[in-house]
Short mmCIF file of C-alpha atoms and ligand atoms in Angstrom, two decimals:
data_model
loop_
_atom_site.label_atom_id
_atom_site.label_comp_id
_atom_site.label_asym_id
_atom_site.label_seq_id
_atom_site.Cartn_x
_atom_site.Cartn_y
_atom_site.Cartn_z
CA UNK A 28 -12.00 -26.86 -43.18
CA UNK A 29 -12.65 -23.62 -41.29
CA UNK A 30 -9.41 -21.81 -40.57
CA UNK A 31 -9.01 -20.27 -37.11
CA UNK A 32 -8.19 -16.56 -37.19
CA UNK A 33 -4.69 -15.91 -35.89
CA UNK A 34 -3.53 -13.09 -33.60
CA UNK A 35 -0.33 -12.55 -31.61
CA UNK A 36 1.56 -10.22 -29.34
CA UNK A 37 5.09 -9.26 -30.36
CA UNK A 38 7.54 -7.93 -27.79
CA UNK A 39 11.01 -8.37 -26.34
CA UNK A 40 11.03 -9.86 -23.76
CA UNK A 41 7.59 -11.49 -24.02
CA UNK A 42 7.79 -14.65 -21.90
CA UNK A 43 5.69 -13.34 -19.01
CA UNK A 44 3.03 -11.66 -21.17
CA UNK A 45 -0.52 -12.13 -19.91
CA UNK A 46 -2.02 -11.15 -23.28
CA UNK A 47 -2.48 -14.70 -24.70
CA UNK A 48 -4.36 -15.68 -21.55
CA UNK A 49 -6.51 -12.55 -21.60
CA UNK A 50 -7.49 -12.94 -25.27
CA UNK A 51 -8.22 -16.64 -24.81
CA UNK A 52 -10.55 -15.75 -21.93
CA UNK A 53 -12.24 -13.08 -24.09
CA UNK A 54 -12.63 -15.58 -26.93
CA UNK A 55 -14.22 -18.20 -24.68
CA UNK A 56 -16.53 -15.64 -23.09
CA UNK A 57 -17.76 -14.27 -26.43
CA UNK A 58 -17.81 -17.59 -28.28
CA UNK A 59 -15.22 -16.49 -30.82
CA UNK A 60 -12.83 -18.96 -32.37
CA UNK A 61 -9.31 -17.60 -32.55
CA UNK A 62 -5.70 -18.36 -31.76
CA UNK A 63 -3.50 -15.82 -29.93
CA UNK A 64 0.19 -16.48 -29.33
CA UNK A 65 3.18 -14.57 -27.93
CA UNK A 66 6.28 -14.15 -30.06
CA UNK A 67 9.64 -12.84 -28.94
CA UNK A 68 10.61 -10.28 -31.58
CA UNK A 69 13.67 -8.04 -31.07
CA UNK A 70 13.41 -4.57 -32.64
CA UNK A 71 15.78 -5.36 -35.52
CA UNK A 72 13.55 -8.24 -36.64
CA UNK A 73 10.28 -6.35 -36.28
CA UNK A 74 9.47 -5.45 -39.90
CA UNK A 75 10.29 -8.92 -41.23
CA UNK A 76 8.32 -10.64 -38.47
CA UNK A 77 5.24 -8.46 -38.99
CA UNK A 78 5.34 -8.87 -42.77
CA UNK A 79 5.54 -12.66 -42.52
CA UNK A 80 2.78 -12.77 -39.91
CA UNK A 81 0.34 -10.89 -42.13
CA UNK A 82 1.53 -12.62 -45.33
CA UNK A 83 0.68 -15.95 -43.67
CA UNK A 84 -2.89 -14.75 -43.06
CA UNK A 85 -2.58 -13.32 -39.52
CA UNK A 86 -5.47 -10.98 -38.69
CA UNK A 87 -4.10 -8.75 -35.96
CA UNK A 88 -1.15 -8.02 -33.71
CA UNK A 89 -0.49 -6.41 -30.39
CA UNK A 90 2.93 -4.81 -30.06
CA UNK A 91 4.54 -4.08 -26.73
CA UNK A 92 7.90 -2.86 -25.39
CA UNK A 93 10.11 -1.98 -27.26
CA UNK A 94 8.13 -2.19 -30.51
CA UNK A 95 5.31 0.37 -30.26
CA UNK A 96 7.20 3.08 -32.14
CA UNK A 97 8.15 0.64 -34.89
CA UNK A 98 4.53 -0.53 -35.16
CA UNK A 99 3.51 3.12 -35.52
CA UNK A 100 5.95 3.53 -38.40
CA UNK A 101 4.80 0.26 -39.98
CA UNK A 102 1.06 0.94 -40.09
CA UNK A 103 -0.39 2.02 -43.45
CA UNK A 104 -3.11 4.00 -41.68
CA UNK A 105 -3.43 5.24 -38.13
CA UNK A 106 -6.27 6.33 -35.89
CA UNK A 107 -6.08 9.86 -34.56
CA UNK A 108 -5.21 8.68 -31.05
CA UNK A 109 -2.38 6.52 -32.44
CA UNK A 110 -1.14 9.42 -34.52
CA UNK A 111 -1.04 11.66 -31.44
CA UNK A 112 0.70 9.12 -29.25
CA UNK A 113 3.30 8.20 -31.90
CA UNK A 114 2.95 4.64 -30.68
CA UNK A 115 0.83 1.71 -31.85
CA UNK A 116 -0.07 -1.28 -29.71
CA UNK A 117 -2.67 -2.78 -32.06
CA UNK A 118 -2.36 -3.63 -35.75
CA UNK A 119 -5.38 -4.87 -37.69
CA UNK A 120 -5.84 -5.99 -41.29
CA UNK A 121 -8.49 -3.92 -43.06
CA UNK A 122 -10.93 -5.13 -45.74
CA UNK A 123 -8.70 -3.64 -48.48
CA UNK A 124 -5.62 -5.36 -47.08
CA UNK A 125 -4.13 -2.21 -45.52
CA UNK A 126 -2.78 -2.43 -41.97
CA UNK A 127 -4.47 -0.10 -39.48
CA UNK A 128 -2.49 1.04 -36.42
CA UNK A 129 -4.27 2.02 -33.21
CA UNK A 130 -3.25 2.71 -29.64
CA UNK A 131 -5.66 1.38 -27.02
CA UNK A 132 -3.45 2.01 -23.97
CA UNK A 133 -4.80 5.43 -23.03
CA UNK A 134 -8.42 4.37 -23.42
CA UNK A 135 -7.62 1.26 -21.38
CA UNK A 136 -6.27 3.42 -18.57
CA UNK A 137 -9.22 5.82 -18.63
CA UNK A 138 -11.74 2.95 -18.63
CA UNK A 139 -10.00 1.27 -15.71
CA UNK A 140 -9.93 4.51 -13.71
CA UNK A 141 -13.39 5.84 -14.50
CA UNK A 142 -15.49 2.68 -14.94
CA UNK A 143 -13.77 -0.03 -12.88
CA UNK A 144 -12.67 2.24 -10.03
CA UNK A 145 -15.30 5.02 -10.32
CA UNK A 146 -12.60 7.73 -10.25
CA UNK A 147 -13.61 11.08 -11.74
CA UNK A 148 -10.95 12.72 -13.91
CA UNK A 149 -12.92 15.78 -14.97
CA UNK A 150 -11.79 18.86 -13.04
CA UNK A 151 -9.00 16.97 -11.27
CA UNK A 152 -5.31 17.84 -10.90
CA UNK A 153 -3.29 15.04 -12.49
CA UNK A 154 0.45 14.46 -12.17
CA UNK A 155 2.15 12.13 -14.65
CA UNK A 156 5.60 10.85 -13.68
CA UNK A 157 7.75 10.17 -16.74
CA UNK A 158 7.79 11.60 -20.25
CA UNK A 159 8.54 8.54 -22.40
CA UNK A 160 6.37 6.49 -24.73
CA UNK A 161 4.01 5.32 -21.98
CA UNK A 162 3.23 8.91 -20.96
CA UNK A 163 2.69 10.06 -24.54
CA UNK A 164 0.28 7.16 -25.11
CA UNK A 165 -2.09 8.21 -22.32
CA UNK A 166 -2.12 11.99 -22.83
CA UNK A 167 -4.88 12.23 -25.46
CA UNK A 168 -7.49 10.05 -23.70
CA UNK A 169 -6.73 11.71 -20.32
CA UNK A 170 -7.18 15.19 -21.78
CA UNK A 171 -10.50 14.15 -23.33
CA UNK A 172 -11.76 13.79 -19.75
CA UNK A 173 -11.07 17.52 -19.25
CA UNK A 174 -8.98 17.46 -16.07
CA UNK A 175 -8.27 20.81 -14.39
CA UNK A 176 -4.57 20.40 -15.23
CA UNK A 177 -2.02 17.79 -16.19
CA UNK A 178 1.56 18.26 -15.01
CA UNK A 179 4.22 15.99 -16.49
CA UNK A 180 7.32 15.62 -14.28
CA UNK A 181 10.41 13.93 -15.61
CA UNK A 182 14.03 13.28 -14.64
CA UNK A 183 15.09 14.79 -17.98
CA UNK A 184 13.15 18.05 -17.74
CA UNK A 185 13.31 18.94 -21.44
CA UNK A 186 11.40 15.78 -22.37
CA UNK A 187 8.57 16.75 -20.01
CA UNK A 188 8.42 20.24 -21.48
CA UNK A 189 8.45 18.90 -25.06
CA UNK A 190 5.69 16.40 -24.33
CA UNK A 191 3.53 19.07 -22.68
CA UNK A 192 4.12 21.30 -25.70
CA UNK A 193 2.89 18.58 -28.07
CA UNK A 194 -0.50 18.51 -26.29
CA UNK A 195 -0.77 22.19 -25.48
CA UNK A 196 -3.77 22.84 -27.71
CA UNK A 197 -5.75 20.01 -26.08
CA UNK A 198 -5.87 21.25 -22.48
CA UNK A 199 -3.97 22.68 -19.52
CA UNK A 200 -0.69 20.76 -19.71
CA UNK A 201 2.74 21.70 -18.39
CA UNK A 202 6.09 19.97 -17.97
CA UNK A 203 8.67 20.22 -15.18
CA UNK A 204 11.36 18.37 -13.21
CA UNK A 205 10.82 16.50 -9.93
CA UNK A 206 12.43 19.42 -8.04
CA UNK A 207 9.62 21.69 -9.19
CA UNK A 208 6.96 19.64 -7.39
CA UNK A 209 7.54 21.11 -3.92
CA UNK A 210 4.40 22.59 -2.32
CA UNK A 211 2.09 21.28 -5.03
CA UNK A 212 -0.80 18.87 -4.66
CA UNK A 213 -2.51 16.47 -7.03
CA UNK A 214 -5.70 14.40 -6.90
CA UNK A 215 -4.27 11.66 -9.10
CA UNK A 216 -0.63 10.65 -9.56
CA UNK A 217 0.14 8.29 -12.45
CA UNK A 218 3.49 6.56 -12.58
CA UNK A 219 4.51 6.14 -16.22
CA UNK A 220 8.26 5.86 -15.61
CA UNK A 221 10.03 2.60 -16.18
CA UNK A 222 11.49 2.96 -12.65
CA UNK A 223 8.92 0.49 -11.32
CA UNK A 224 10.46 -2.30 -13.34
CA UNK A 225 13.64 -1.98 -11.26
CA UNK A 226 11.65 -1.41 -8.05
CA UNK A 227 12.75 2.23 -7.92
CA UNK A 228 10.76 5.37 -7.24
CA UNK A 229 11.00 8.85 -8.70
CA UNK A 230 11.81 11.36 -5.91
CA UNK A 231 8.51 12.83 -4.70
CA UNK A 232 7.96 15.39 -1.94
CA UNK A 233 5.77 14.50 1.03
CA UNK A 234 2.20 15.79 1.02
CA UNK A 235 2.09 15.94 -2.79
CA UNK A 236 -0.98 13.69 -2.82
CA UNK A 237 -4.16 15.57 -1.96
CA UNK A 238 -6.55 14.17 0.63
CA UNK A 239 -8.53 11.31 -0.93
CA UNK A 240 -6.00 11.28 -3.76
CA UNK A 241 -5.37 8.25 -5.93
CA UNK A 242 -2.09 6.66 -7.08
CA UNK A 243 -1.92 4.50 -10.20
CA UNK A 244 1.13 2.68 -11.56
CA UNK A 245 0.91 1.84 -15.27
CA UNK A 246 3.18 -1.12 -14.51
CA UNK A 247 1.98 -4.21 -12.66
CA UNK A 248 3.47 -7.26 -11.05
CA UNK A 249 2.61 -10.19 -8.86
CA UNK A 250 3.68 -8.09 -5.88
CA UNK A 251 2.72 -4.42 -5.31
CA UNK A 252 5.14 -2.14 -7.18
CA UNK A 253 7.38 0.38 -5.38
CA UNK A 254 5.01 3.16 -6.46
CA UNK A 255 1.88 1.32 -5.27
CA UNK A 256 3.60 0.82 -1.90
CA UNK A 257 4.51 4.52 -1.83
CA UNK A 258 0.87 5.44 -2.48
CA UNK A 259 -0.27 3.24 0.41
CA UNK A 260 2.25 4.96 2.70
CA UNK A 261 0.81 8.34 1.61
CA UNK A 262 -2.67 7.18 2.67
CA UNK A 263 -3.99 7.25 -0.88
CA UNK A 264 -7.72 6.55 -1.13
CA UNK A 265 -6.65 3.96 -3.72
CA UNK A 266 -3.20 2.85 -4.83
CA UNK A 267 -3.58 0.73 -7.93
CA UNK A 268 -1.37 -0.99 -10.44
CA UNK A 269 -1.86 -1.39 -14.18
CA UNK A 270 -3.44 -4.85 -14.36
CA UNK A 271 -6.87 -3.34 -15.05
CA UNK A 272 -5.41 -1.12 -17.76
CA UNK A 273 -3.78 -4.17 -19.34
CA UNK A 274 -7.09 -6.02 -19.52
CA UNK A 275 -8.97 -2.92 -20.74
CA UNK A 276 -6.47 -2.14 -23.54
CA UNK A 277 -6.76 -5.79 -24.58
CA UNK A 278 -10.58 -5.56 -24.63
CA UNK A 279 -10.36 -2.50 -26.85
CA UNK A 280 -8.02 -4.36 -29.24
CA UNK A 281 -10.35 -7.38 -29.22
CA UNK A 282 -13.22 -5.08 -30.17
CA UNK A 283 -11.22 -3.60 -33.07
CA UNK A 284 -10.43 -7.08 -34.39
CA UNK A 285 -13.68 -8.94 -33.68
CA UNK A 286 -16.35 -6.23 -33.40
CA UNK A 287 -17.42 -7.69 -30.05
CA UNK A 288 -16.79 -6.08 -26.67
CA UNK A 289 -15.83 -8.63 -24.02
CA UNK A 290 -16.69 -8.20 -20.36
CA UNK A 291 -13.51 -7.25 -18.56
CA UNK A 292 -14.51 -7.51 -14.91
CA UNK A 293 -14.46 -11.33 -14.64
CA UNK A 294 -11.08 -11.42 -16.39
CA UNK A 295 -9.58 -8.80 -14.08
CA UNK A 296 -10.98 -10.64 -11.06
CA UNK A 297 -9.56 -13.94 -12.24
CA UNK A 298 -6.07 -12.51 -12.88
CA UNK A 299 -6.17 -10.73 -9.54
CA UNK A 300 -7.14 -13.87 -7.67
CA UNK A 301 -4.33 -15.78 -9.38
CA UNK A 302 -1.66 -13.35 -8.24
CA UNK A 303 -3.00 -13.42 -4.70
CA UNK A 304 -2.91 -17.21 -4.65
P1 LIG B 15 8.29 3.83 -21.96
O1 LIG B 15 8.02 3.53 -23.40
O2 LIG B 15 8.01 2.68 -21.01
O3 LIG B 15 7.67 5.10 -21.50
P2 LIG B 15 10.77 5.22 -22.22
O4 LIG B 15 10.24 5.94 -23.40
O5 LIG B 15 12.18 4.69 -22.24
O6 LIG B 15 9.88 3.97 -21.86
O7 LIG B 15 10.61 6.18 -20.96
C1 LIG B 15 10.98 5.79 -19.67
C2 LIG B 15 10.59 6.90 -18.71
O8 LIG B 15 10.92 6.48 -17.36
C3 LIG B 15 11.35 8.21 -18.93
O9 LIG B 15 10.50 9.28 -18.59
C4 LIG B 15 12.51 8.08 -17.94
O10 LIG B 15 13.08 9.31 -17.56
P3 LIG B 15 14.20 10.02 -18.50
O11 LIG B 15 13.43 10.59 -19.67
O12 LIG B 15 14.79 11.06 -17.65
O13 LIG B 15 15.15 8.94 -18.91
C5 LIG B 15 11.80 7.44 -16.79
N1 LIG B 15 12.69 6.73 -15.84
C6 LIG B 15 13.33 5.56 -16.03
N2 LIG B 15 14.00 5.20 -14.92
C7 LIG B 15 13.76 6.16 -13.98
C8 LIG B 15 14.17 6.37 -12.62
N3 LIG B 15 14.93 5.47 -11.99
N4 LIG B 15 13.72 7.46 -11.98
C9 LIG B 15 12.92 8.38 -12.62
N5 LIG B 15 12.52 8.24 -13.90
C10 LIG B 15 12.93 7.15 -14.57
#
């Protein structure tokens, strides 16, 4: 009997995860036979759950909130982008049995912005709101696009300054508090705070978004997030949420595991039409 390769996403909470659906759609589209489930794993059970998953023959895992740091610590080997972001969202068994840790979030964001939405990042002024794990995960891939500058603004100013410091040798990056944003303008504002999840907004001055500027919330929901609504009120050329990034990071993980790159556009369109229904 041929055994179906097993994959899963671990997180806490995990009930509303779209990842099983996305990977099933990728599998159907590419003719791959695999199983992908969602498992609720609290942080204190992470190591045991991952060990048993791989011991039972599991091929790969996605890890989401609050487990990305633990997955980073667990991995035997890490890609450079995972090493830089200190977070891992994809674990994959290697031929020698070692577990490779990667982080596909930043690449997922960049692909969604540049390919799906035709937004140029090179030479642009980018503001990142928040200095937590989500912000750290996107810094490397954003800087590879050579923006004119990245400013990280955070409620706790020291965290923004520390994060900027960590990427200082990779481009023009600085950190500040929200109060320091007066009289500044940005072409792209990325919301990487967890404020969206409670429908809150970081305090932003008026006119901070340049003409034809773009807003992008790394979070997503069935309804537009508070930040997406803010962007629309600021007359953003586009005010987007993170559904495209979610599908793109999944496609990148699928490629790592299966060596096949799925087409993301039909999957994004399907998920979008379902939330409009
Ligand atoms: P994640 O892994 O999702 O990035 P995190 O590491 O806990 O989660 O970081 C959450 C980020 O959202 C932080 O930058 C946090 O600001 P502080 O560092 O000052 O705590 C930010 N954040 C959360 N709630 C916020 C709010 N209501 N307004 C502004 N920033 C908020």
